[in-house]
PDB file of C-alpha atoms in Angstrom:
ATOM      1  CA  ARG A   1      -0.202  -0.397   0.153  1.00 73.00           C
ATOM      2  CA  LEU A   2       2.988   2.448   0.864  1.00 72.00           C
ATOM      3  CA  GLU A   3       4.443   1.523  -2.311  1.00 78.00           C
ATOM      4  CA  ARG A   4       1.144   1.932  -4.206  1.00 81.00           C
ATOM      5  CA  GLU A   5       0.845   5.442  -2.650  1.00 78.00           C
ATOM      6  CA  LYS A   6       4.233   6.338  -3.476  1.00 76.00           C
ATOM      7  CA  GLU A   7       4.682   5.725  -7.266  1.00 82.00           C
ATOM      8  CA  GLU A   8       0.729   7.767  -7.167  1.00 83.00           C
ATOM      9  CA  GLU A   9       2.490  10.947  -5.270  1.00 80.00           C
ATOM     10  CA  LEU A  10       5.950  10.315  -8.314  1.00 80.00           C
ATOM     11  CA  GLU A  11       3.243   9.873 -11.258  1.00 84.00           C
ATOM     12  CA  ASP A  12       1.316  13.131  -9.917  1.00 86.00           C
ATOM     13  CA  LEU A  13       4.858  15.283  -9.674  1.00 84.00           C
ATOM     14  CA  LYS A  14       5.804  13.565 -12.969  1.00 87.00           C
ATOM     15  CA  GLN A  15       2.606  14.856 -14.172  1.00 88.00           C
ATOM     16  CA  PHE A  16       2.960  18.046 -12.522  1.00 86.00           C
ATOM     17  CA  PHE A  17       6.385  19.155 -14.140  1.00 87.00           C
ATOM     18  CA  LEU A  18       5.367  17.876 -17.760  1.00 88.00           C
ATOM     19  CA  GLN A  19       2.380  20.885 -16.772  1.00 87.00           C
ATOM     20  CA  ILE A  20       5.433  23.391 -16.111  1.00 86.00           C
ATOM     21  CA  ASP A  21       7.342  21.928 -18.892  1.00 88.00           C
ATOM     22  CA  LEU A  22       6.225  24.477 -21.503  1.00 81.00           C
ATOM     23  CA  ASP A  23       8.381  23.278 -24.554  1.00 88.00           C
ATOM     24  CA  GLY A  24       7.374  19.964 -23.613  1.00 87.00           C
ATOM     25  CA  SER A  25      11.752  19.070 -24.002  1.00 91.00           C
ATOM     26  CA  GLY A  26      11.978  16.967 -21.097  1.00 88.00           C
ATOM     27  CA  SER A  27      13.576  19.671 -19.540  1.00 90.00           C
ATOM     28  CA  LEU A  28      12.966  22.114 -17.075  1.00 90.00           C
ATOM     29  CA  THR A  29      14.910  25.538 -17.582  1.00 90.00           C
ATOM     30  CA  LYS A  30      14.729  28.560 -15.049  1.00 88.00           C
ATOM     31  CA  GLN A  31      12.905  30.667 -17.342  1.00 89.00           C
ATOM     32  CA  GLU A  32      10.251  28.102 -17.543  1.00 89.00           C
ATOM     33  CA  PHE A  33       9.531  27.467 -14.088  1.00 88.00           C
ATOM     34  CA  PHE A  34       9.393  30.985 -13.191  1.00 88.00           C
ATOM     35  CA  ARG A  35       6.613  31.777 -16.108  1.00 89.00           C
ATOM     36  CA  ALA A  36       4.644  28.645 -15.275  1.00 88.00           C
ATOM     37  CA  THR A  37       4.456  29.665 -11.710  1.00 87.00           C
ATOM     38  CA  LYS A  38       2.315  32.954 -12.616  1.00 88.00           C
ATOM     39  CA  GLN A  39       0.290  30.724 -13.598  1.00 88.00           C
ATOM     40  CA  ARG A  40      -2.698  30.258 -10.591  1.00 89.00           C
ATOM     41  CA  LYS A  41      -3.153  27.140 -11.558  1.00 88.00           C
ATOM     42  CA  ILE A  42       0.660  26.126 -11.183  1.00 87.00           C
ATOM     43  CA  ARG A  43       0.475  28.483  -7.761  1.00 86.00           C
ATOM     44  CA  ASN A  44      -2.498  26.195  -6.264  1.00 87.00           C
ATOM     45  CA  LYS A  45      -0.280  22.901  -7.342  1.00 85.00           C
ATOM     46  CA  LEU A  46       2.394  24.290  -5.612  1.00 84.00           C
ATOM     47  CA  ARG A  47       0.675  25.447  -2.699  1.00 84.00           C
ATOM     48  CA  ALA A  48      -1.177  22.338  -2.221  1.00 83.00           C
ATOM     49  CA  LEU A  49       2.772  20.627  -1.969  1.00 80.00           C
ATOM     50  CA  ASP A  50       3.123  23.551   0.998  1.00 79.00           C
ATOM     51  CA  ILE A  51       4.912  25.614  -1.069  1.00 82.00           C
ATOM     52  CA  LEU A  52       4.060  29.482  -1.038  1.00 82.00           C
ATOM     53  CA  PRO A  53       5.006  32.004  -3.375  1.00 80.00           C
ATOM     54  CA  LYS A  54       7.268  33.494  -1.241  1.00 82.00           C
ATOM     55  CA  ASP A  55       9.258  29.847  -1.543  1.00 81.00           C
ATOM     56  CA  ILE A  56       9.215  30.176  -4.878  1.00 82.00           C
ATOM     57  CA  ASP A  57      12.838  31.865  -6.048  1.00 80.00           C
ATOM     58  CA  GLU A  58      14.429  29.621  -3.267  1.00 83.00           C
ATOM     59  CA  LEU A  59      12.943  26.478  -4.175  1.00 83.00           C
ATOM     60  CA  TRP A  60      14.369  26.444  -7.633  1.00 85.00           C
ATOM     61  CA  ASP A  61      17.635  26.665  -6.026  1.00 83.00           C
ATOM     62  CA  ILE A  62      16.898  23.917  -4.154  1.00 83.00           C
ATOM     63  CA  LEU A  63      15.755  22.135  -6.452  1.00 85.00           C
ATOM     64  CA  ASP A  64      18.613  22.809  -9.393  1.00 85.00           C
ATOM     65  CA  ASP A  65      21.548  21.272  -8.957  1.00 81.00           C
ATOM     66  CA  GLY A  66      23.895  23.909 -10.608  1.00 82.00           C
ATOM     67  CA  LYS A  67      23.138  23.109 -14.455  1.00 87.00           C
ATOM     68  CA  GLY A  68      20.250  25.547 -14.860  1.00 87.00           C
ATOM     69  CA  GLU A  69      17.665  22.829 -15.522  1.00 91.00           C
ATOM     70  CA  LEU A  70      15.630  19.909 -13.947  1.00 90.00           C
ATOM     71  CA  GLN A  71      14.920  16.923 -15.138  1.00 89.00           C
ATOM     72  CA  VAL A  72      11.867  15.192 -14.113  1.00 87.00           C
ATOM     73  CA  GLU A  73      13.589  12.959 -12.108  1.00 87.00           C
ATOM     74  CA  GLU A  74      15.406  15.230 -10.204  1.00 86.00           C
ATOM     75  CA  PHE A  75      11.896  17.559  -9.591  1.00 85.00           C
ATOM     76  CA  GLN A  76      10.607  14.579  -8.346  1.00 84.00           C
ATOM     77  CA  SER A  77      12.921  13.597  -5.828  1.00 83.00           C
ATOM     78  CA  GLY A  78      13.723  17.285  -4.933  1.00 83.00           C
ATOM     79  CA  ILE A  79       9.776  17.853  -4.354  1.00 82.00           C
ATOM     80  CA  ARG A  80       9.355  14.878  -2.415  1.00 80.00           C
ATOM     81  CA  ARG A  81      12.286  15.725   0.129  1.00 77.00           C
ATOM     82  CA  LEU A  82      10.795  19.295   0.545  1.00 77.00           C
ATOM     83  CA  ARG A  83       7.616  17.767   1.299  1.00 69.00           C
ATOM     84  CA  GLY A  84       8.893  14.954   4.391  1.00 66.00           C
ATOM     85  CA  GLU A  85      10.601  15.374   7.510  1.00 62.00           C
ATOM     86  CA  ALA A  86      14.075  15.781   7.271  1.00 59.00           C
ATOM     87  CA  LYS A  87      16.685  12.600   8.086  1.00 62.00           C
ATOM     88  CA  SER A  88      19.079  11.969  10.602  1.00 65.00           C
ATOM     89  CA  LYS A  89      21.416  11.741   7.841  1.00 64.00           C
ATOM     90  CA  ASP A  90      20.061  14.210   5.906  1.00 70.00           C
ATOM     91  CA  ILE A  91      20.704  16.226   9.145  1.00 73.00           C
ATOM     92  CA  LEU A  92      24.052  15.002   9.460  1.00 73.00           C
ATOM     93  CA  ARG A  93      25.397  15.363   5.792  1.00 75.00           C
ATOM     94  CA  LEU A  94      24.286  18.697   6.188  1.00 81.00           C
ATOM     95  CA  SER A  95      26.275  19.303   9.223  1.00 82.00           C
ATOM     96  CA  LYS A  96      29.777  17.834   7.607  1.00 83.00           C
ATOM     97  CA  GLU A  97      29.249  19.884   4.201  1.00 86.00           C
ATOM     98  CA  LEU A  98      29.003  23.039   6.841  1.00 90.00           C
ATOM     99  CA  ARG A  99      32.000  21.956   8.549  1.00 89.00           C
ATOM    100  CA  GLN A 100      33.669  21.552   5.090  1.00 91.00           C
ATOM    101  CA  PHE A 101      33.028  25.146   4.361  1.00 92.00           C
ATOM    102  CA  GLU A 102      33.470  26.791   7.132  1.00 94.00           C
ATOM    103  CA  MET A 103      37.030  24.825   7.070  1.00 93.00           C
ATOM    104  CA  SER A 104      36.816  25.987   3.061  1.00 94.00           C
ATOM    105  CA  VAL A 105      36.812  29.974   4.343  1.00 95.00           C
ATOM    106  CA  ASP A 106      39.423  29.179   7.534  1.00 94.00           C
ATOM    107  CA  GLU A 107      41.857  28.440   4.094  1.00 95.00           C
ATOM    108  CA  VAL A 108      40.574  31.211   2.778  1.00 96.00           C
ATOM    109  CA  GLU A 109      41.158  33.858   5.549  1.00 95.00           C
ATOM    110  CA  GLY A 110      44.775  32.137   5.662  1.00 93.00           C
ATOM    111  CA  TYR A 111      45.469  32.472   2.583  1.00 94.00           C
ATOM    112  CA  ILE A 112      43.928  36.590   2.309  1.00 95.00           C
ATOM    113  CA  GLU A 113      45.963  37.086   5.616  1.00 93.00           C
ATOM    114  CA  SER A 114      49.328  35.384   4.176  1.00 92.00           C
ATOM    115  CA  SER A 115      48.479  37.692   0.780  1.00 95.00           C
ATOM    116  CA  LYS A 116      47.620  40.643   3.011  1.00 94.00           C
ATOM    117  CA  GLY A 117      51.749  40.841   4.630  1.00 91.00           C
ATOM    118  CA  ARG A 118      52.888  39.977   0.653  1.00 94.00           C
ATOM    119  CA  LEU A 119      51.078  42.842  -0.758  1.00 95.00           C
ATOM    120  CA  LYS A 120      52.841  45.179   2.429  1.00 94.00           C
ATOM    121  CA  GLY A 121      56.280  43.492   2.066  1.00 94.00           C
ATOM    122  CA  LEU A 122      55.641  44.725  -2.019  1.00 95.00           C
ATOM    123  CA  GLN A 123      54.406  47.751  -1.138  1.00 96.00           C
ATOM    124  CA  ASN A 124      57.194  48.783   1.303  1.00 95.00           C
ATOM    125  CA  GLN A 125      59.798  47.529  -1.838  1.00 96.00           C
ATOM    126  CA  LEU A 126      57.627  49.353  -3.934  1.00 96.00           C
ATOM    127  CA  THR A 127      58.255  52.869  -2.029  1.00 96.00           C
ATOM    128  CA  ARG A 128      62.298  52.189  -1.391  1.00 96.00           C
ATOM    129  CA  CYS A 129      62.321  52.227  -5.141  1.00 97.00           C
ATOM    130  CA  ARG A 130      60.371  55.030  -5.556  1.00 97.00           C
ATOM    131  CA  ALA A 131      63.231  56.943  -2.527  1.00 96.00           C
ATOM    132  CA  ASP A 132      65.850  55.917  -5.058  1.00 96.00           C
ATOM    133  CA  ILE A 133      64.512  56.434  -8.193  1.00 97.00           C
ATOM    134  CA  ALA A 134      63.754  59.788  -6.786  1.00 96.00           C
ATOM    135  CA  ALA A 135      67.643  60.464  -5.311  1.00 96.00           C
ATOM    136  CA  PHE A 136      68.877  59.346  -8.925  1.00 96.00           C
ATOM    137  CA  THR A 137      66.709  61.995 -10.476  1.00 96.00           C
ATOM    138  CA  ARG A 138      68.493  64.073  -8.420  1.00 96.00           C
ATOM    139  CA  THR A 139      71.795  62.724  -8.753  1.00 96.00           C
ATOM    140  CA  LEU A 140      72.006  62.706 -12.644  1.00 96.00           C
ATOM    141  CA  VAL A 141      69.977  66.294 -12.504  1.00 96.00           C
ATOM    142  CA  ARG A 142      73.592  66.956 -10.271  1.00 96.00           C
ATOM    143  CA  ALA A 143      76.004  64.836 -13.258  1.00 96.00           C
ATOM    144  CA  LYS A 144      74.381  67.617 -16.175  1.00 95.00           C
ATOM    145  CA  GLU A 145      74.793  70.504 -14.106  1.00 95.00           C
ATOM    146  CA  ALA A 146      78.383  69.336 -13.220  1.00 94.00           C
ATOM    147  CA  VAL A 147      78.933  68.632 -17.002  1.00 94.00           C
ATOM    148  CA  LYS A 148      77.178  71.557 -18.195  1.00 92.00           C
ATOM    149  CA  MET A 149      79.551  74.158 -15.448  1.00 92.00           C
ATOM    150  CA  ALA A 150      82.674  71.443 -16.411  1.00 91.00           C
ATOM    151  CA  ALA A 151      81.964  72.676 -20.381  1.00 90.00           C
ATOM    152  CA  GLN A 152      81.329  75.654 -19.623  1.00 89.00           C
ATOM    153  CA  THR A 153      84.945  76.283 -17.666  1.00 87.00           C
ATOM    154  CA  GLN A 154      86.470  74.768 -20.869  1.00 86.00           C
ATOM    155  CA  ASN A 155      85.094  76.750 -23.499  1.00 80.00           C
ATOM    156  CA  MET A 156      86.543  80.159 -21.162  1.00 78.00           C
ATOM    157  CA  SER A 157      90.326  78.584 -20.552  1.00 65.00           C
TER     158      SER A 157
END
């Protein structure tokens, strides 16, 4: 009996997907999804699935795996997961992903800090180079003046 209910639910979700798949391509783009959710019939079906209009933007982000398109199986499993209660394994998986994300953020922060130190060193080197160039320019000007004076002195003799 439970298996039959599951199959009926999957078939209902498939039919719902096919309603939203406006071009009949078998895949759903974000544009198709949002265009379809403007229809009253589709919004009512989403409400029946406990998905409110304010949740629609977030719904796409949850369902899409980053490819920008949904296949019927992705849609079915995503909607079913949203409707069911979170299972311990789901929470543990999310907890693990969160820890990995936090470690990645810490690693990036470390890189940023070391980059700040290297950039500060480069900034100091550039400051010294500017000072050296300015000193060289002053020396060059003095040398030119000395050559000019020597040439004038030689011409006088």
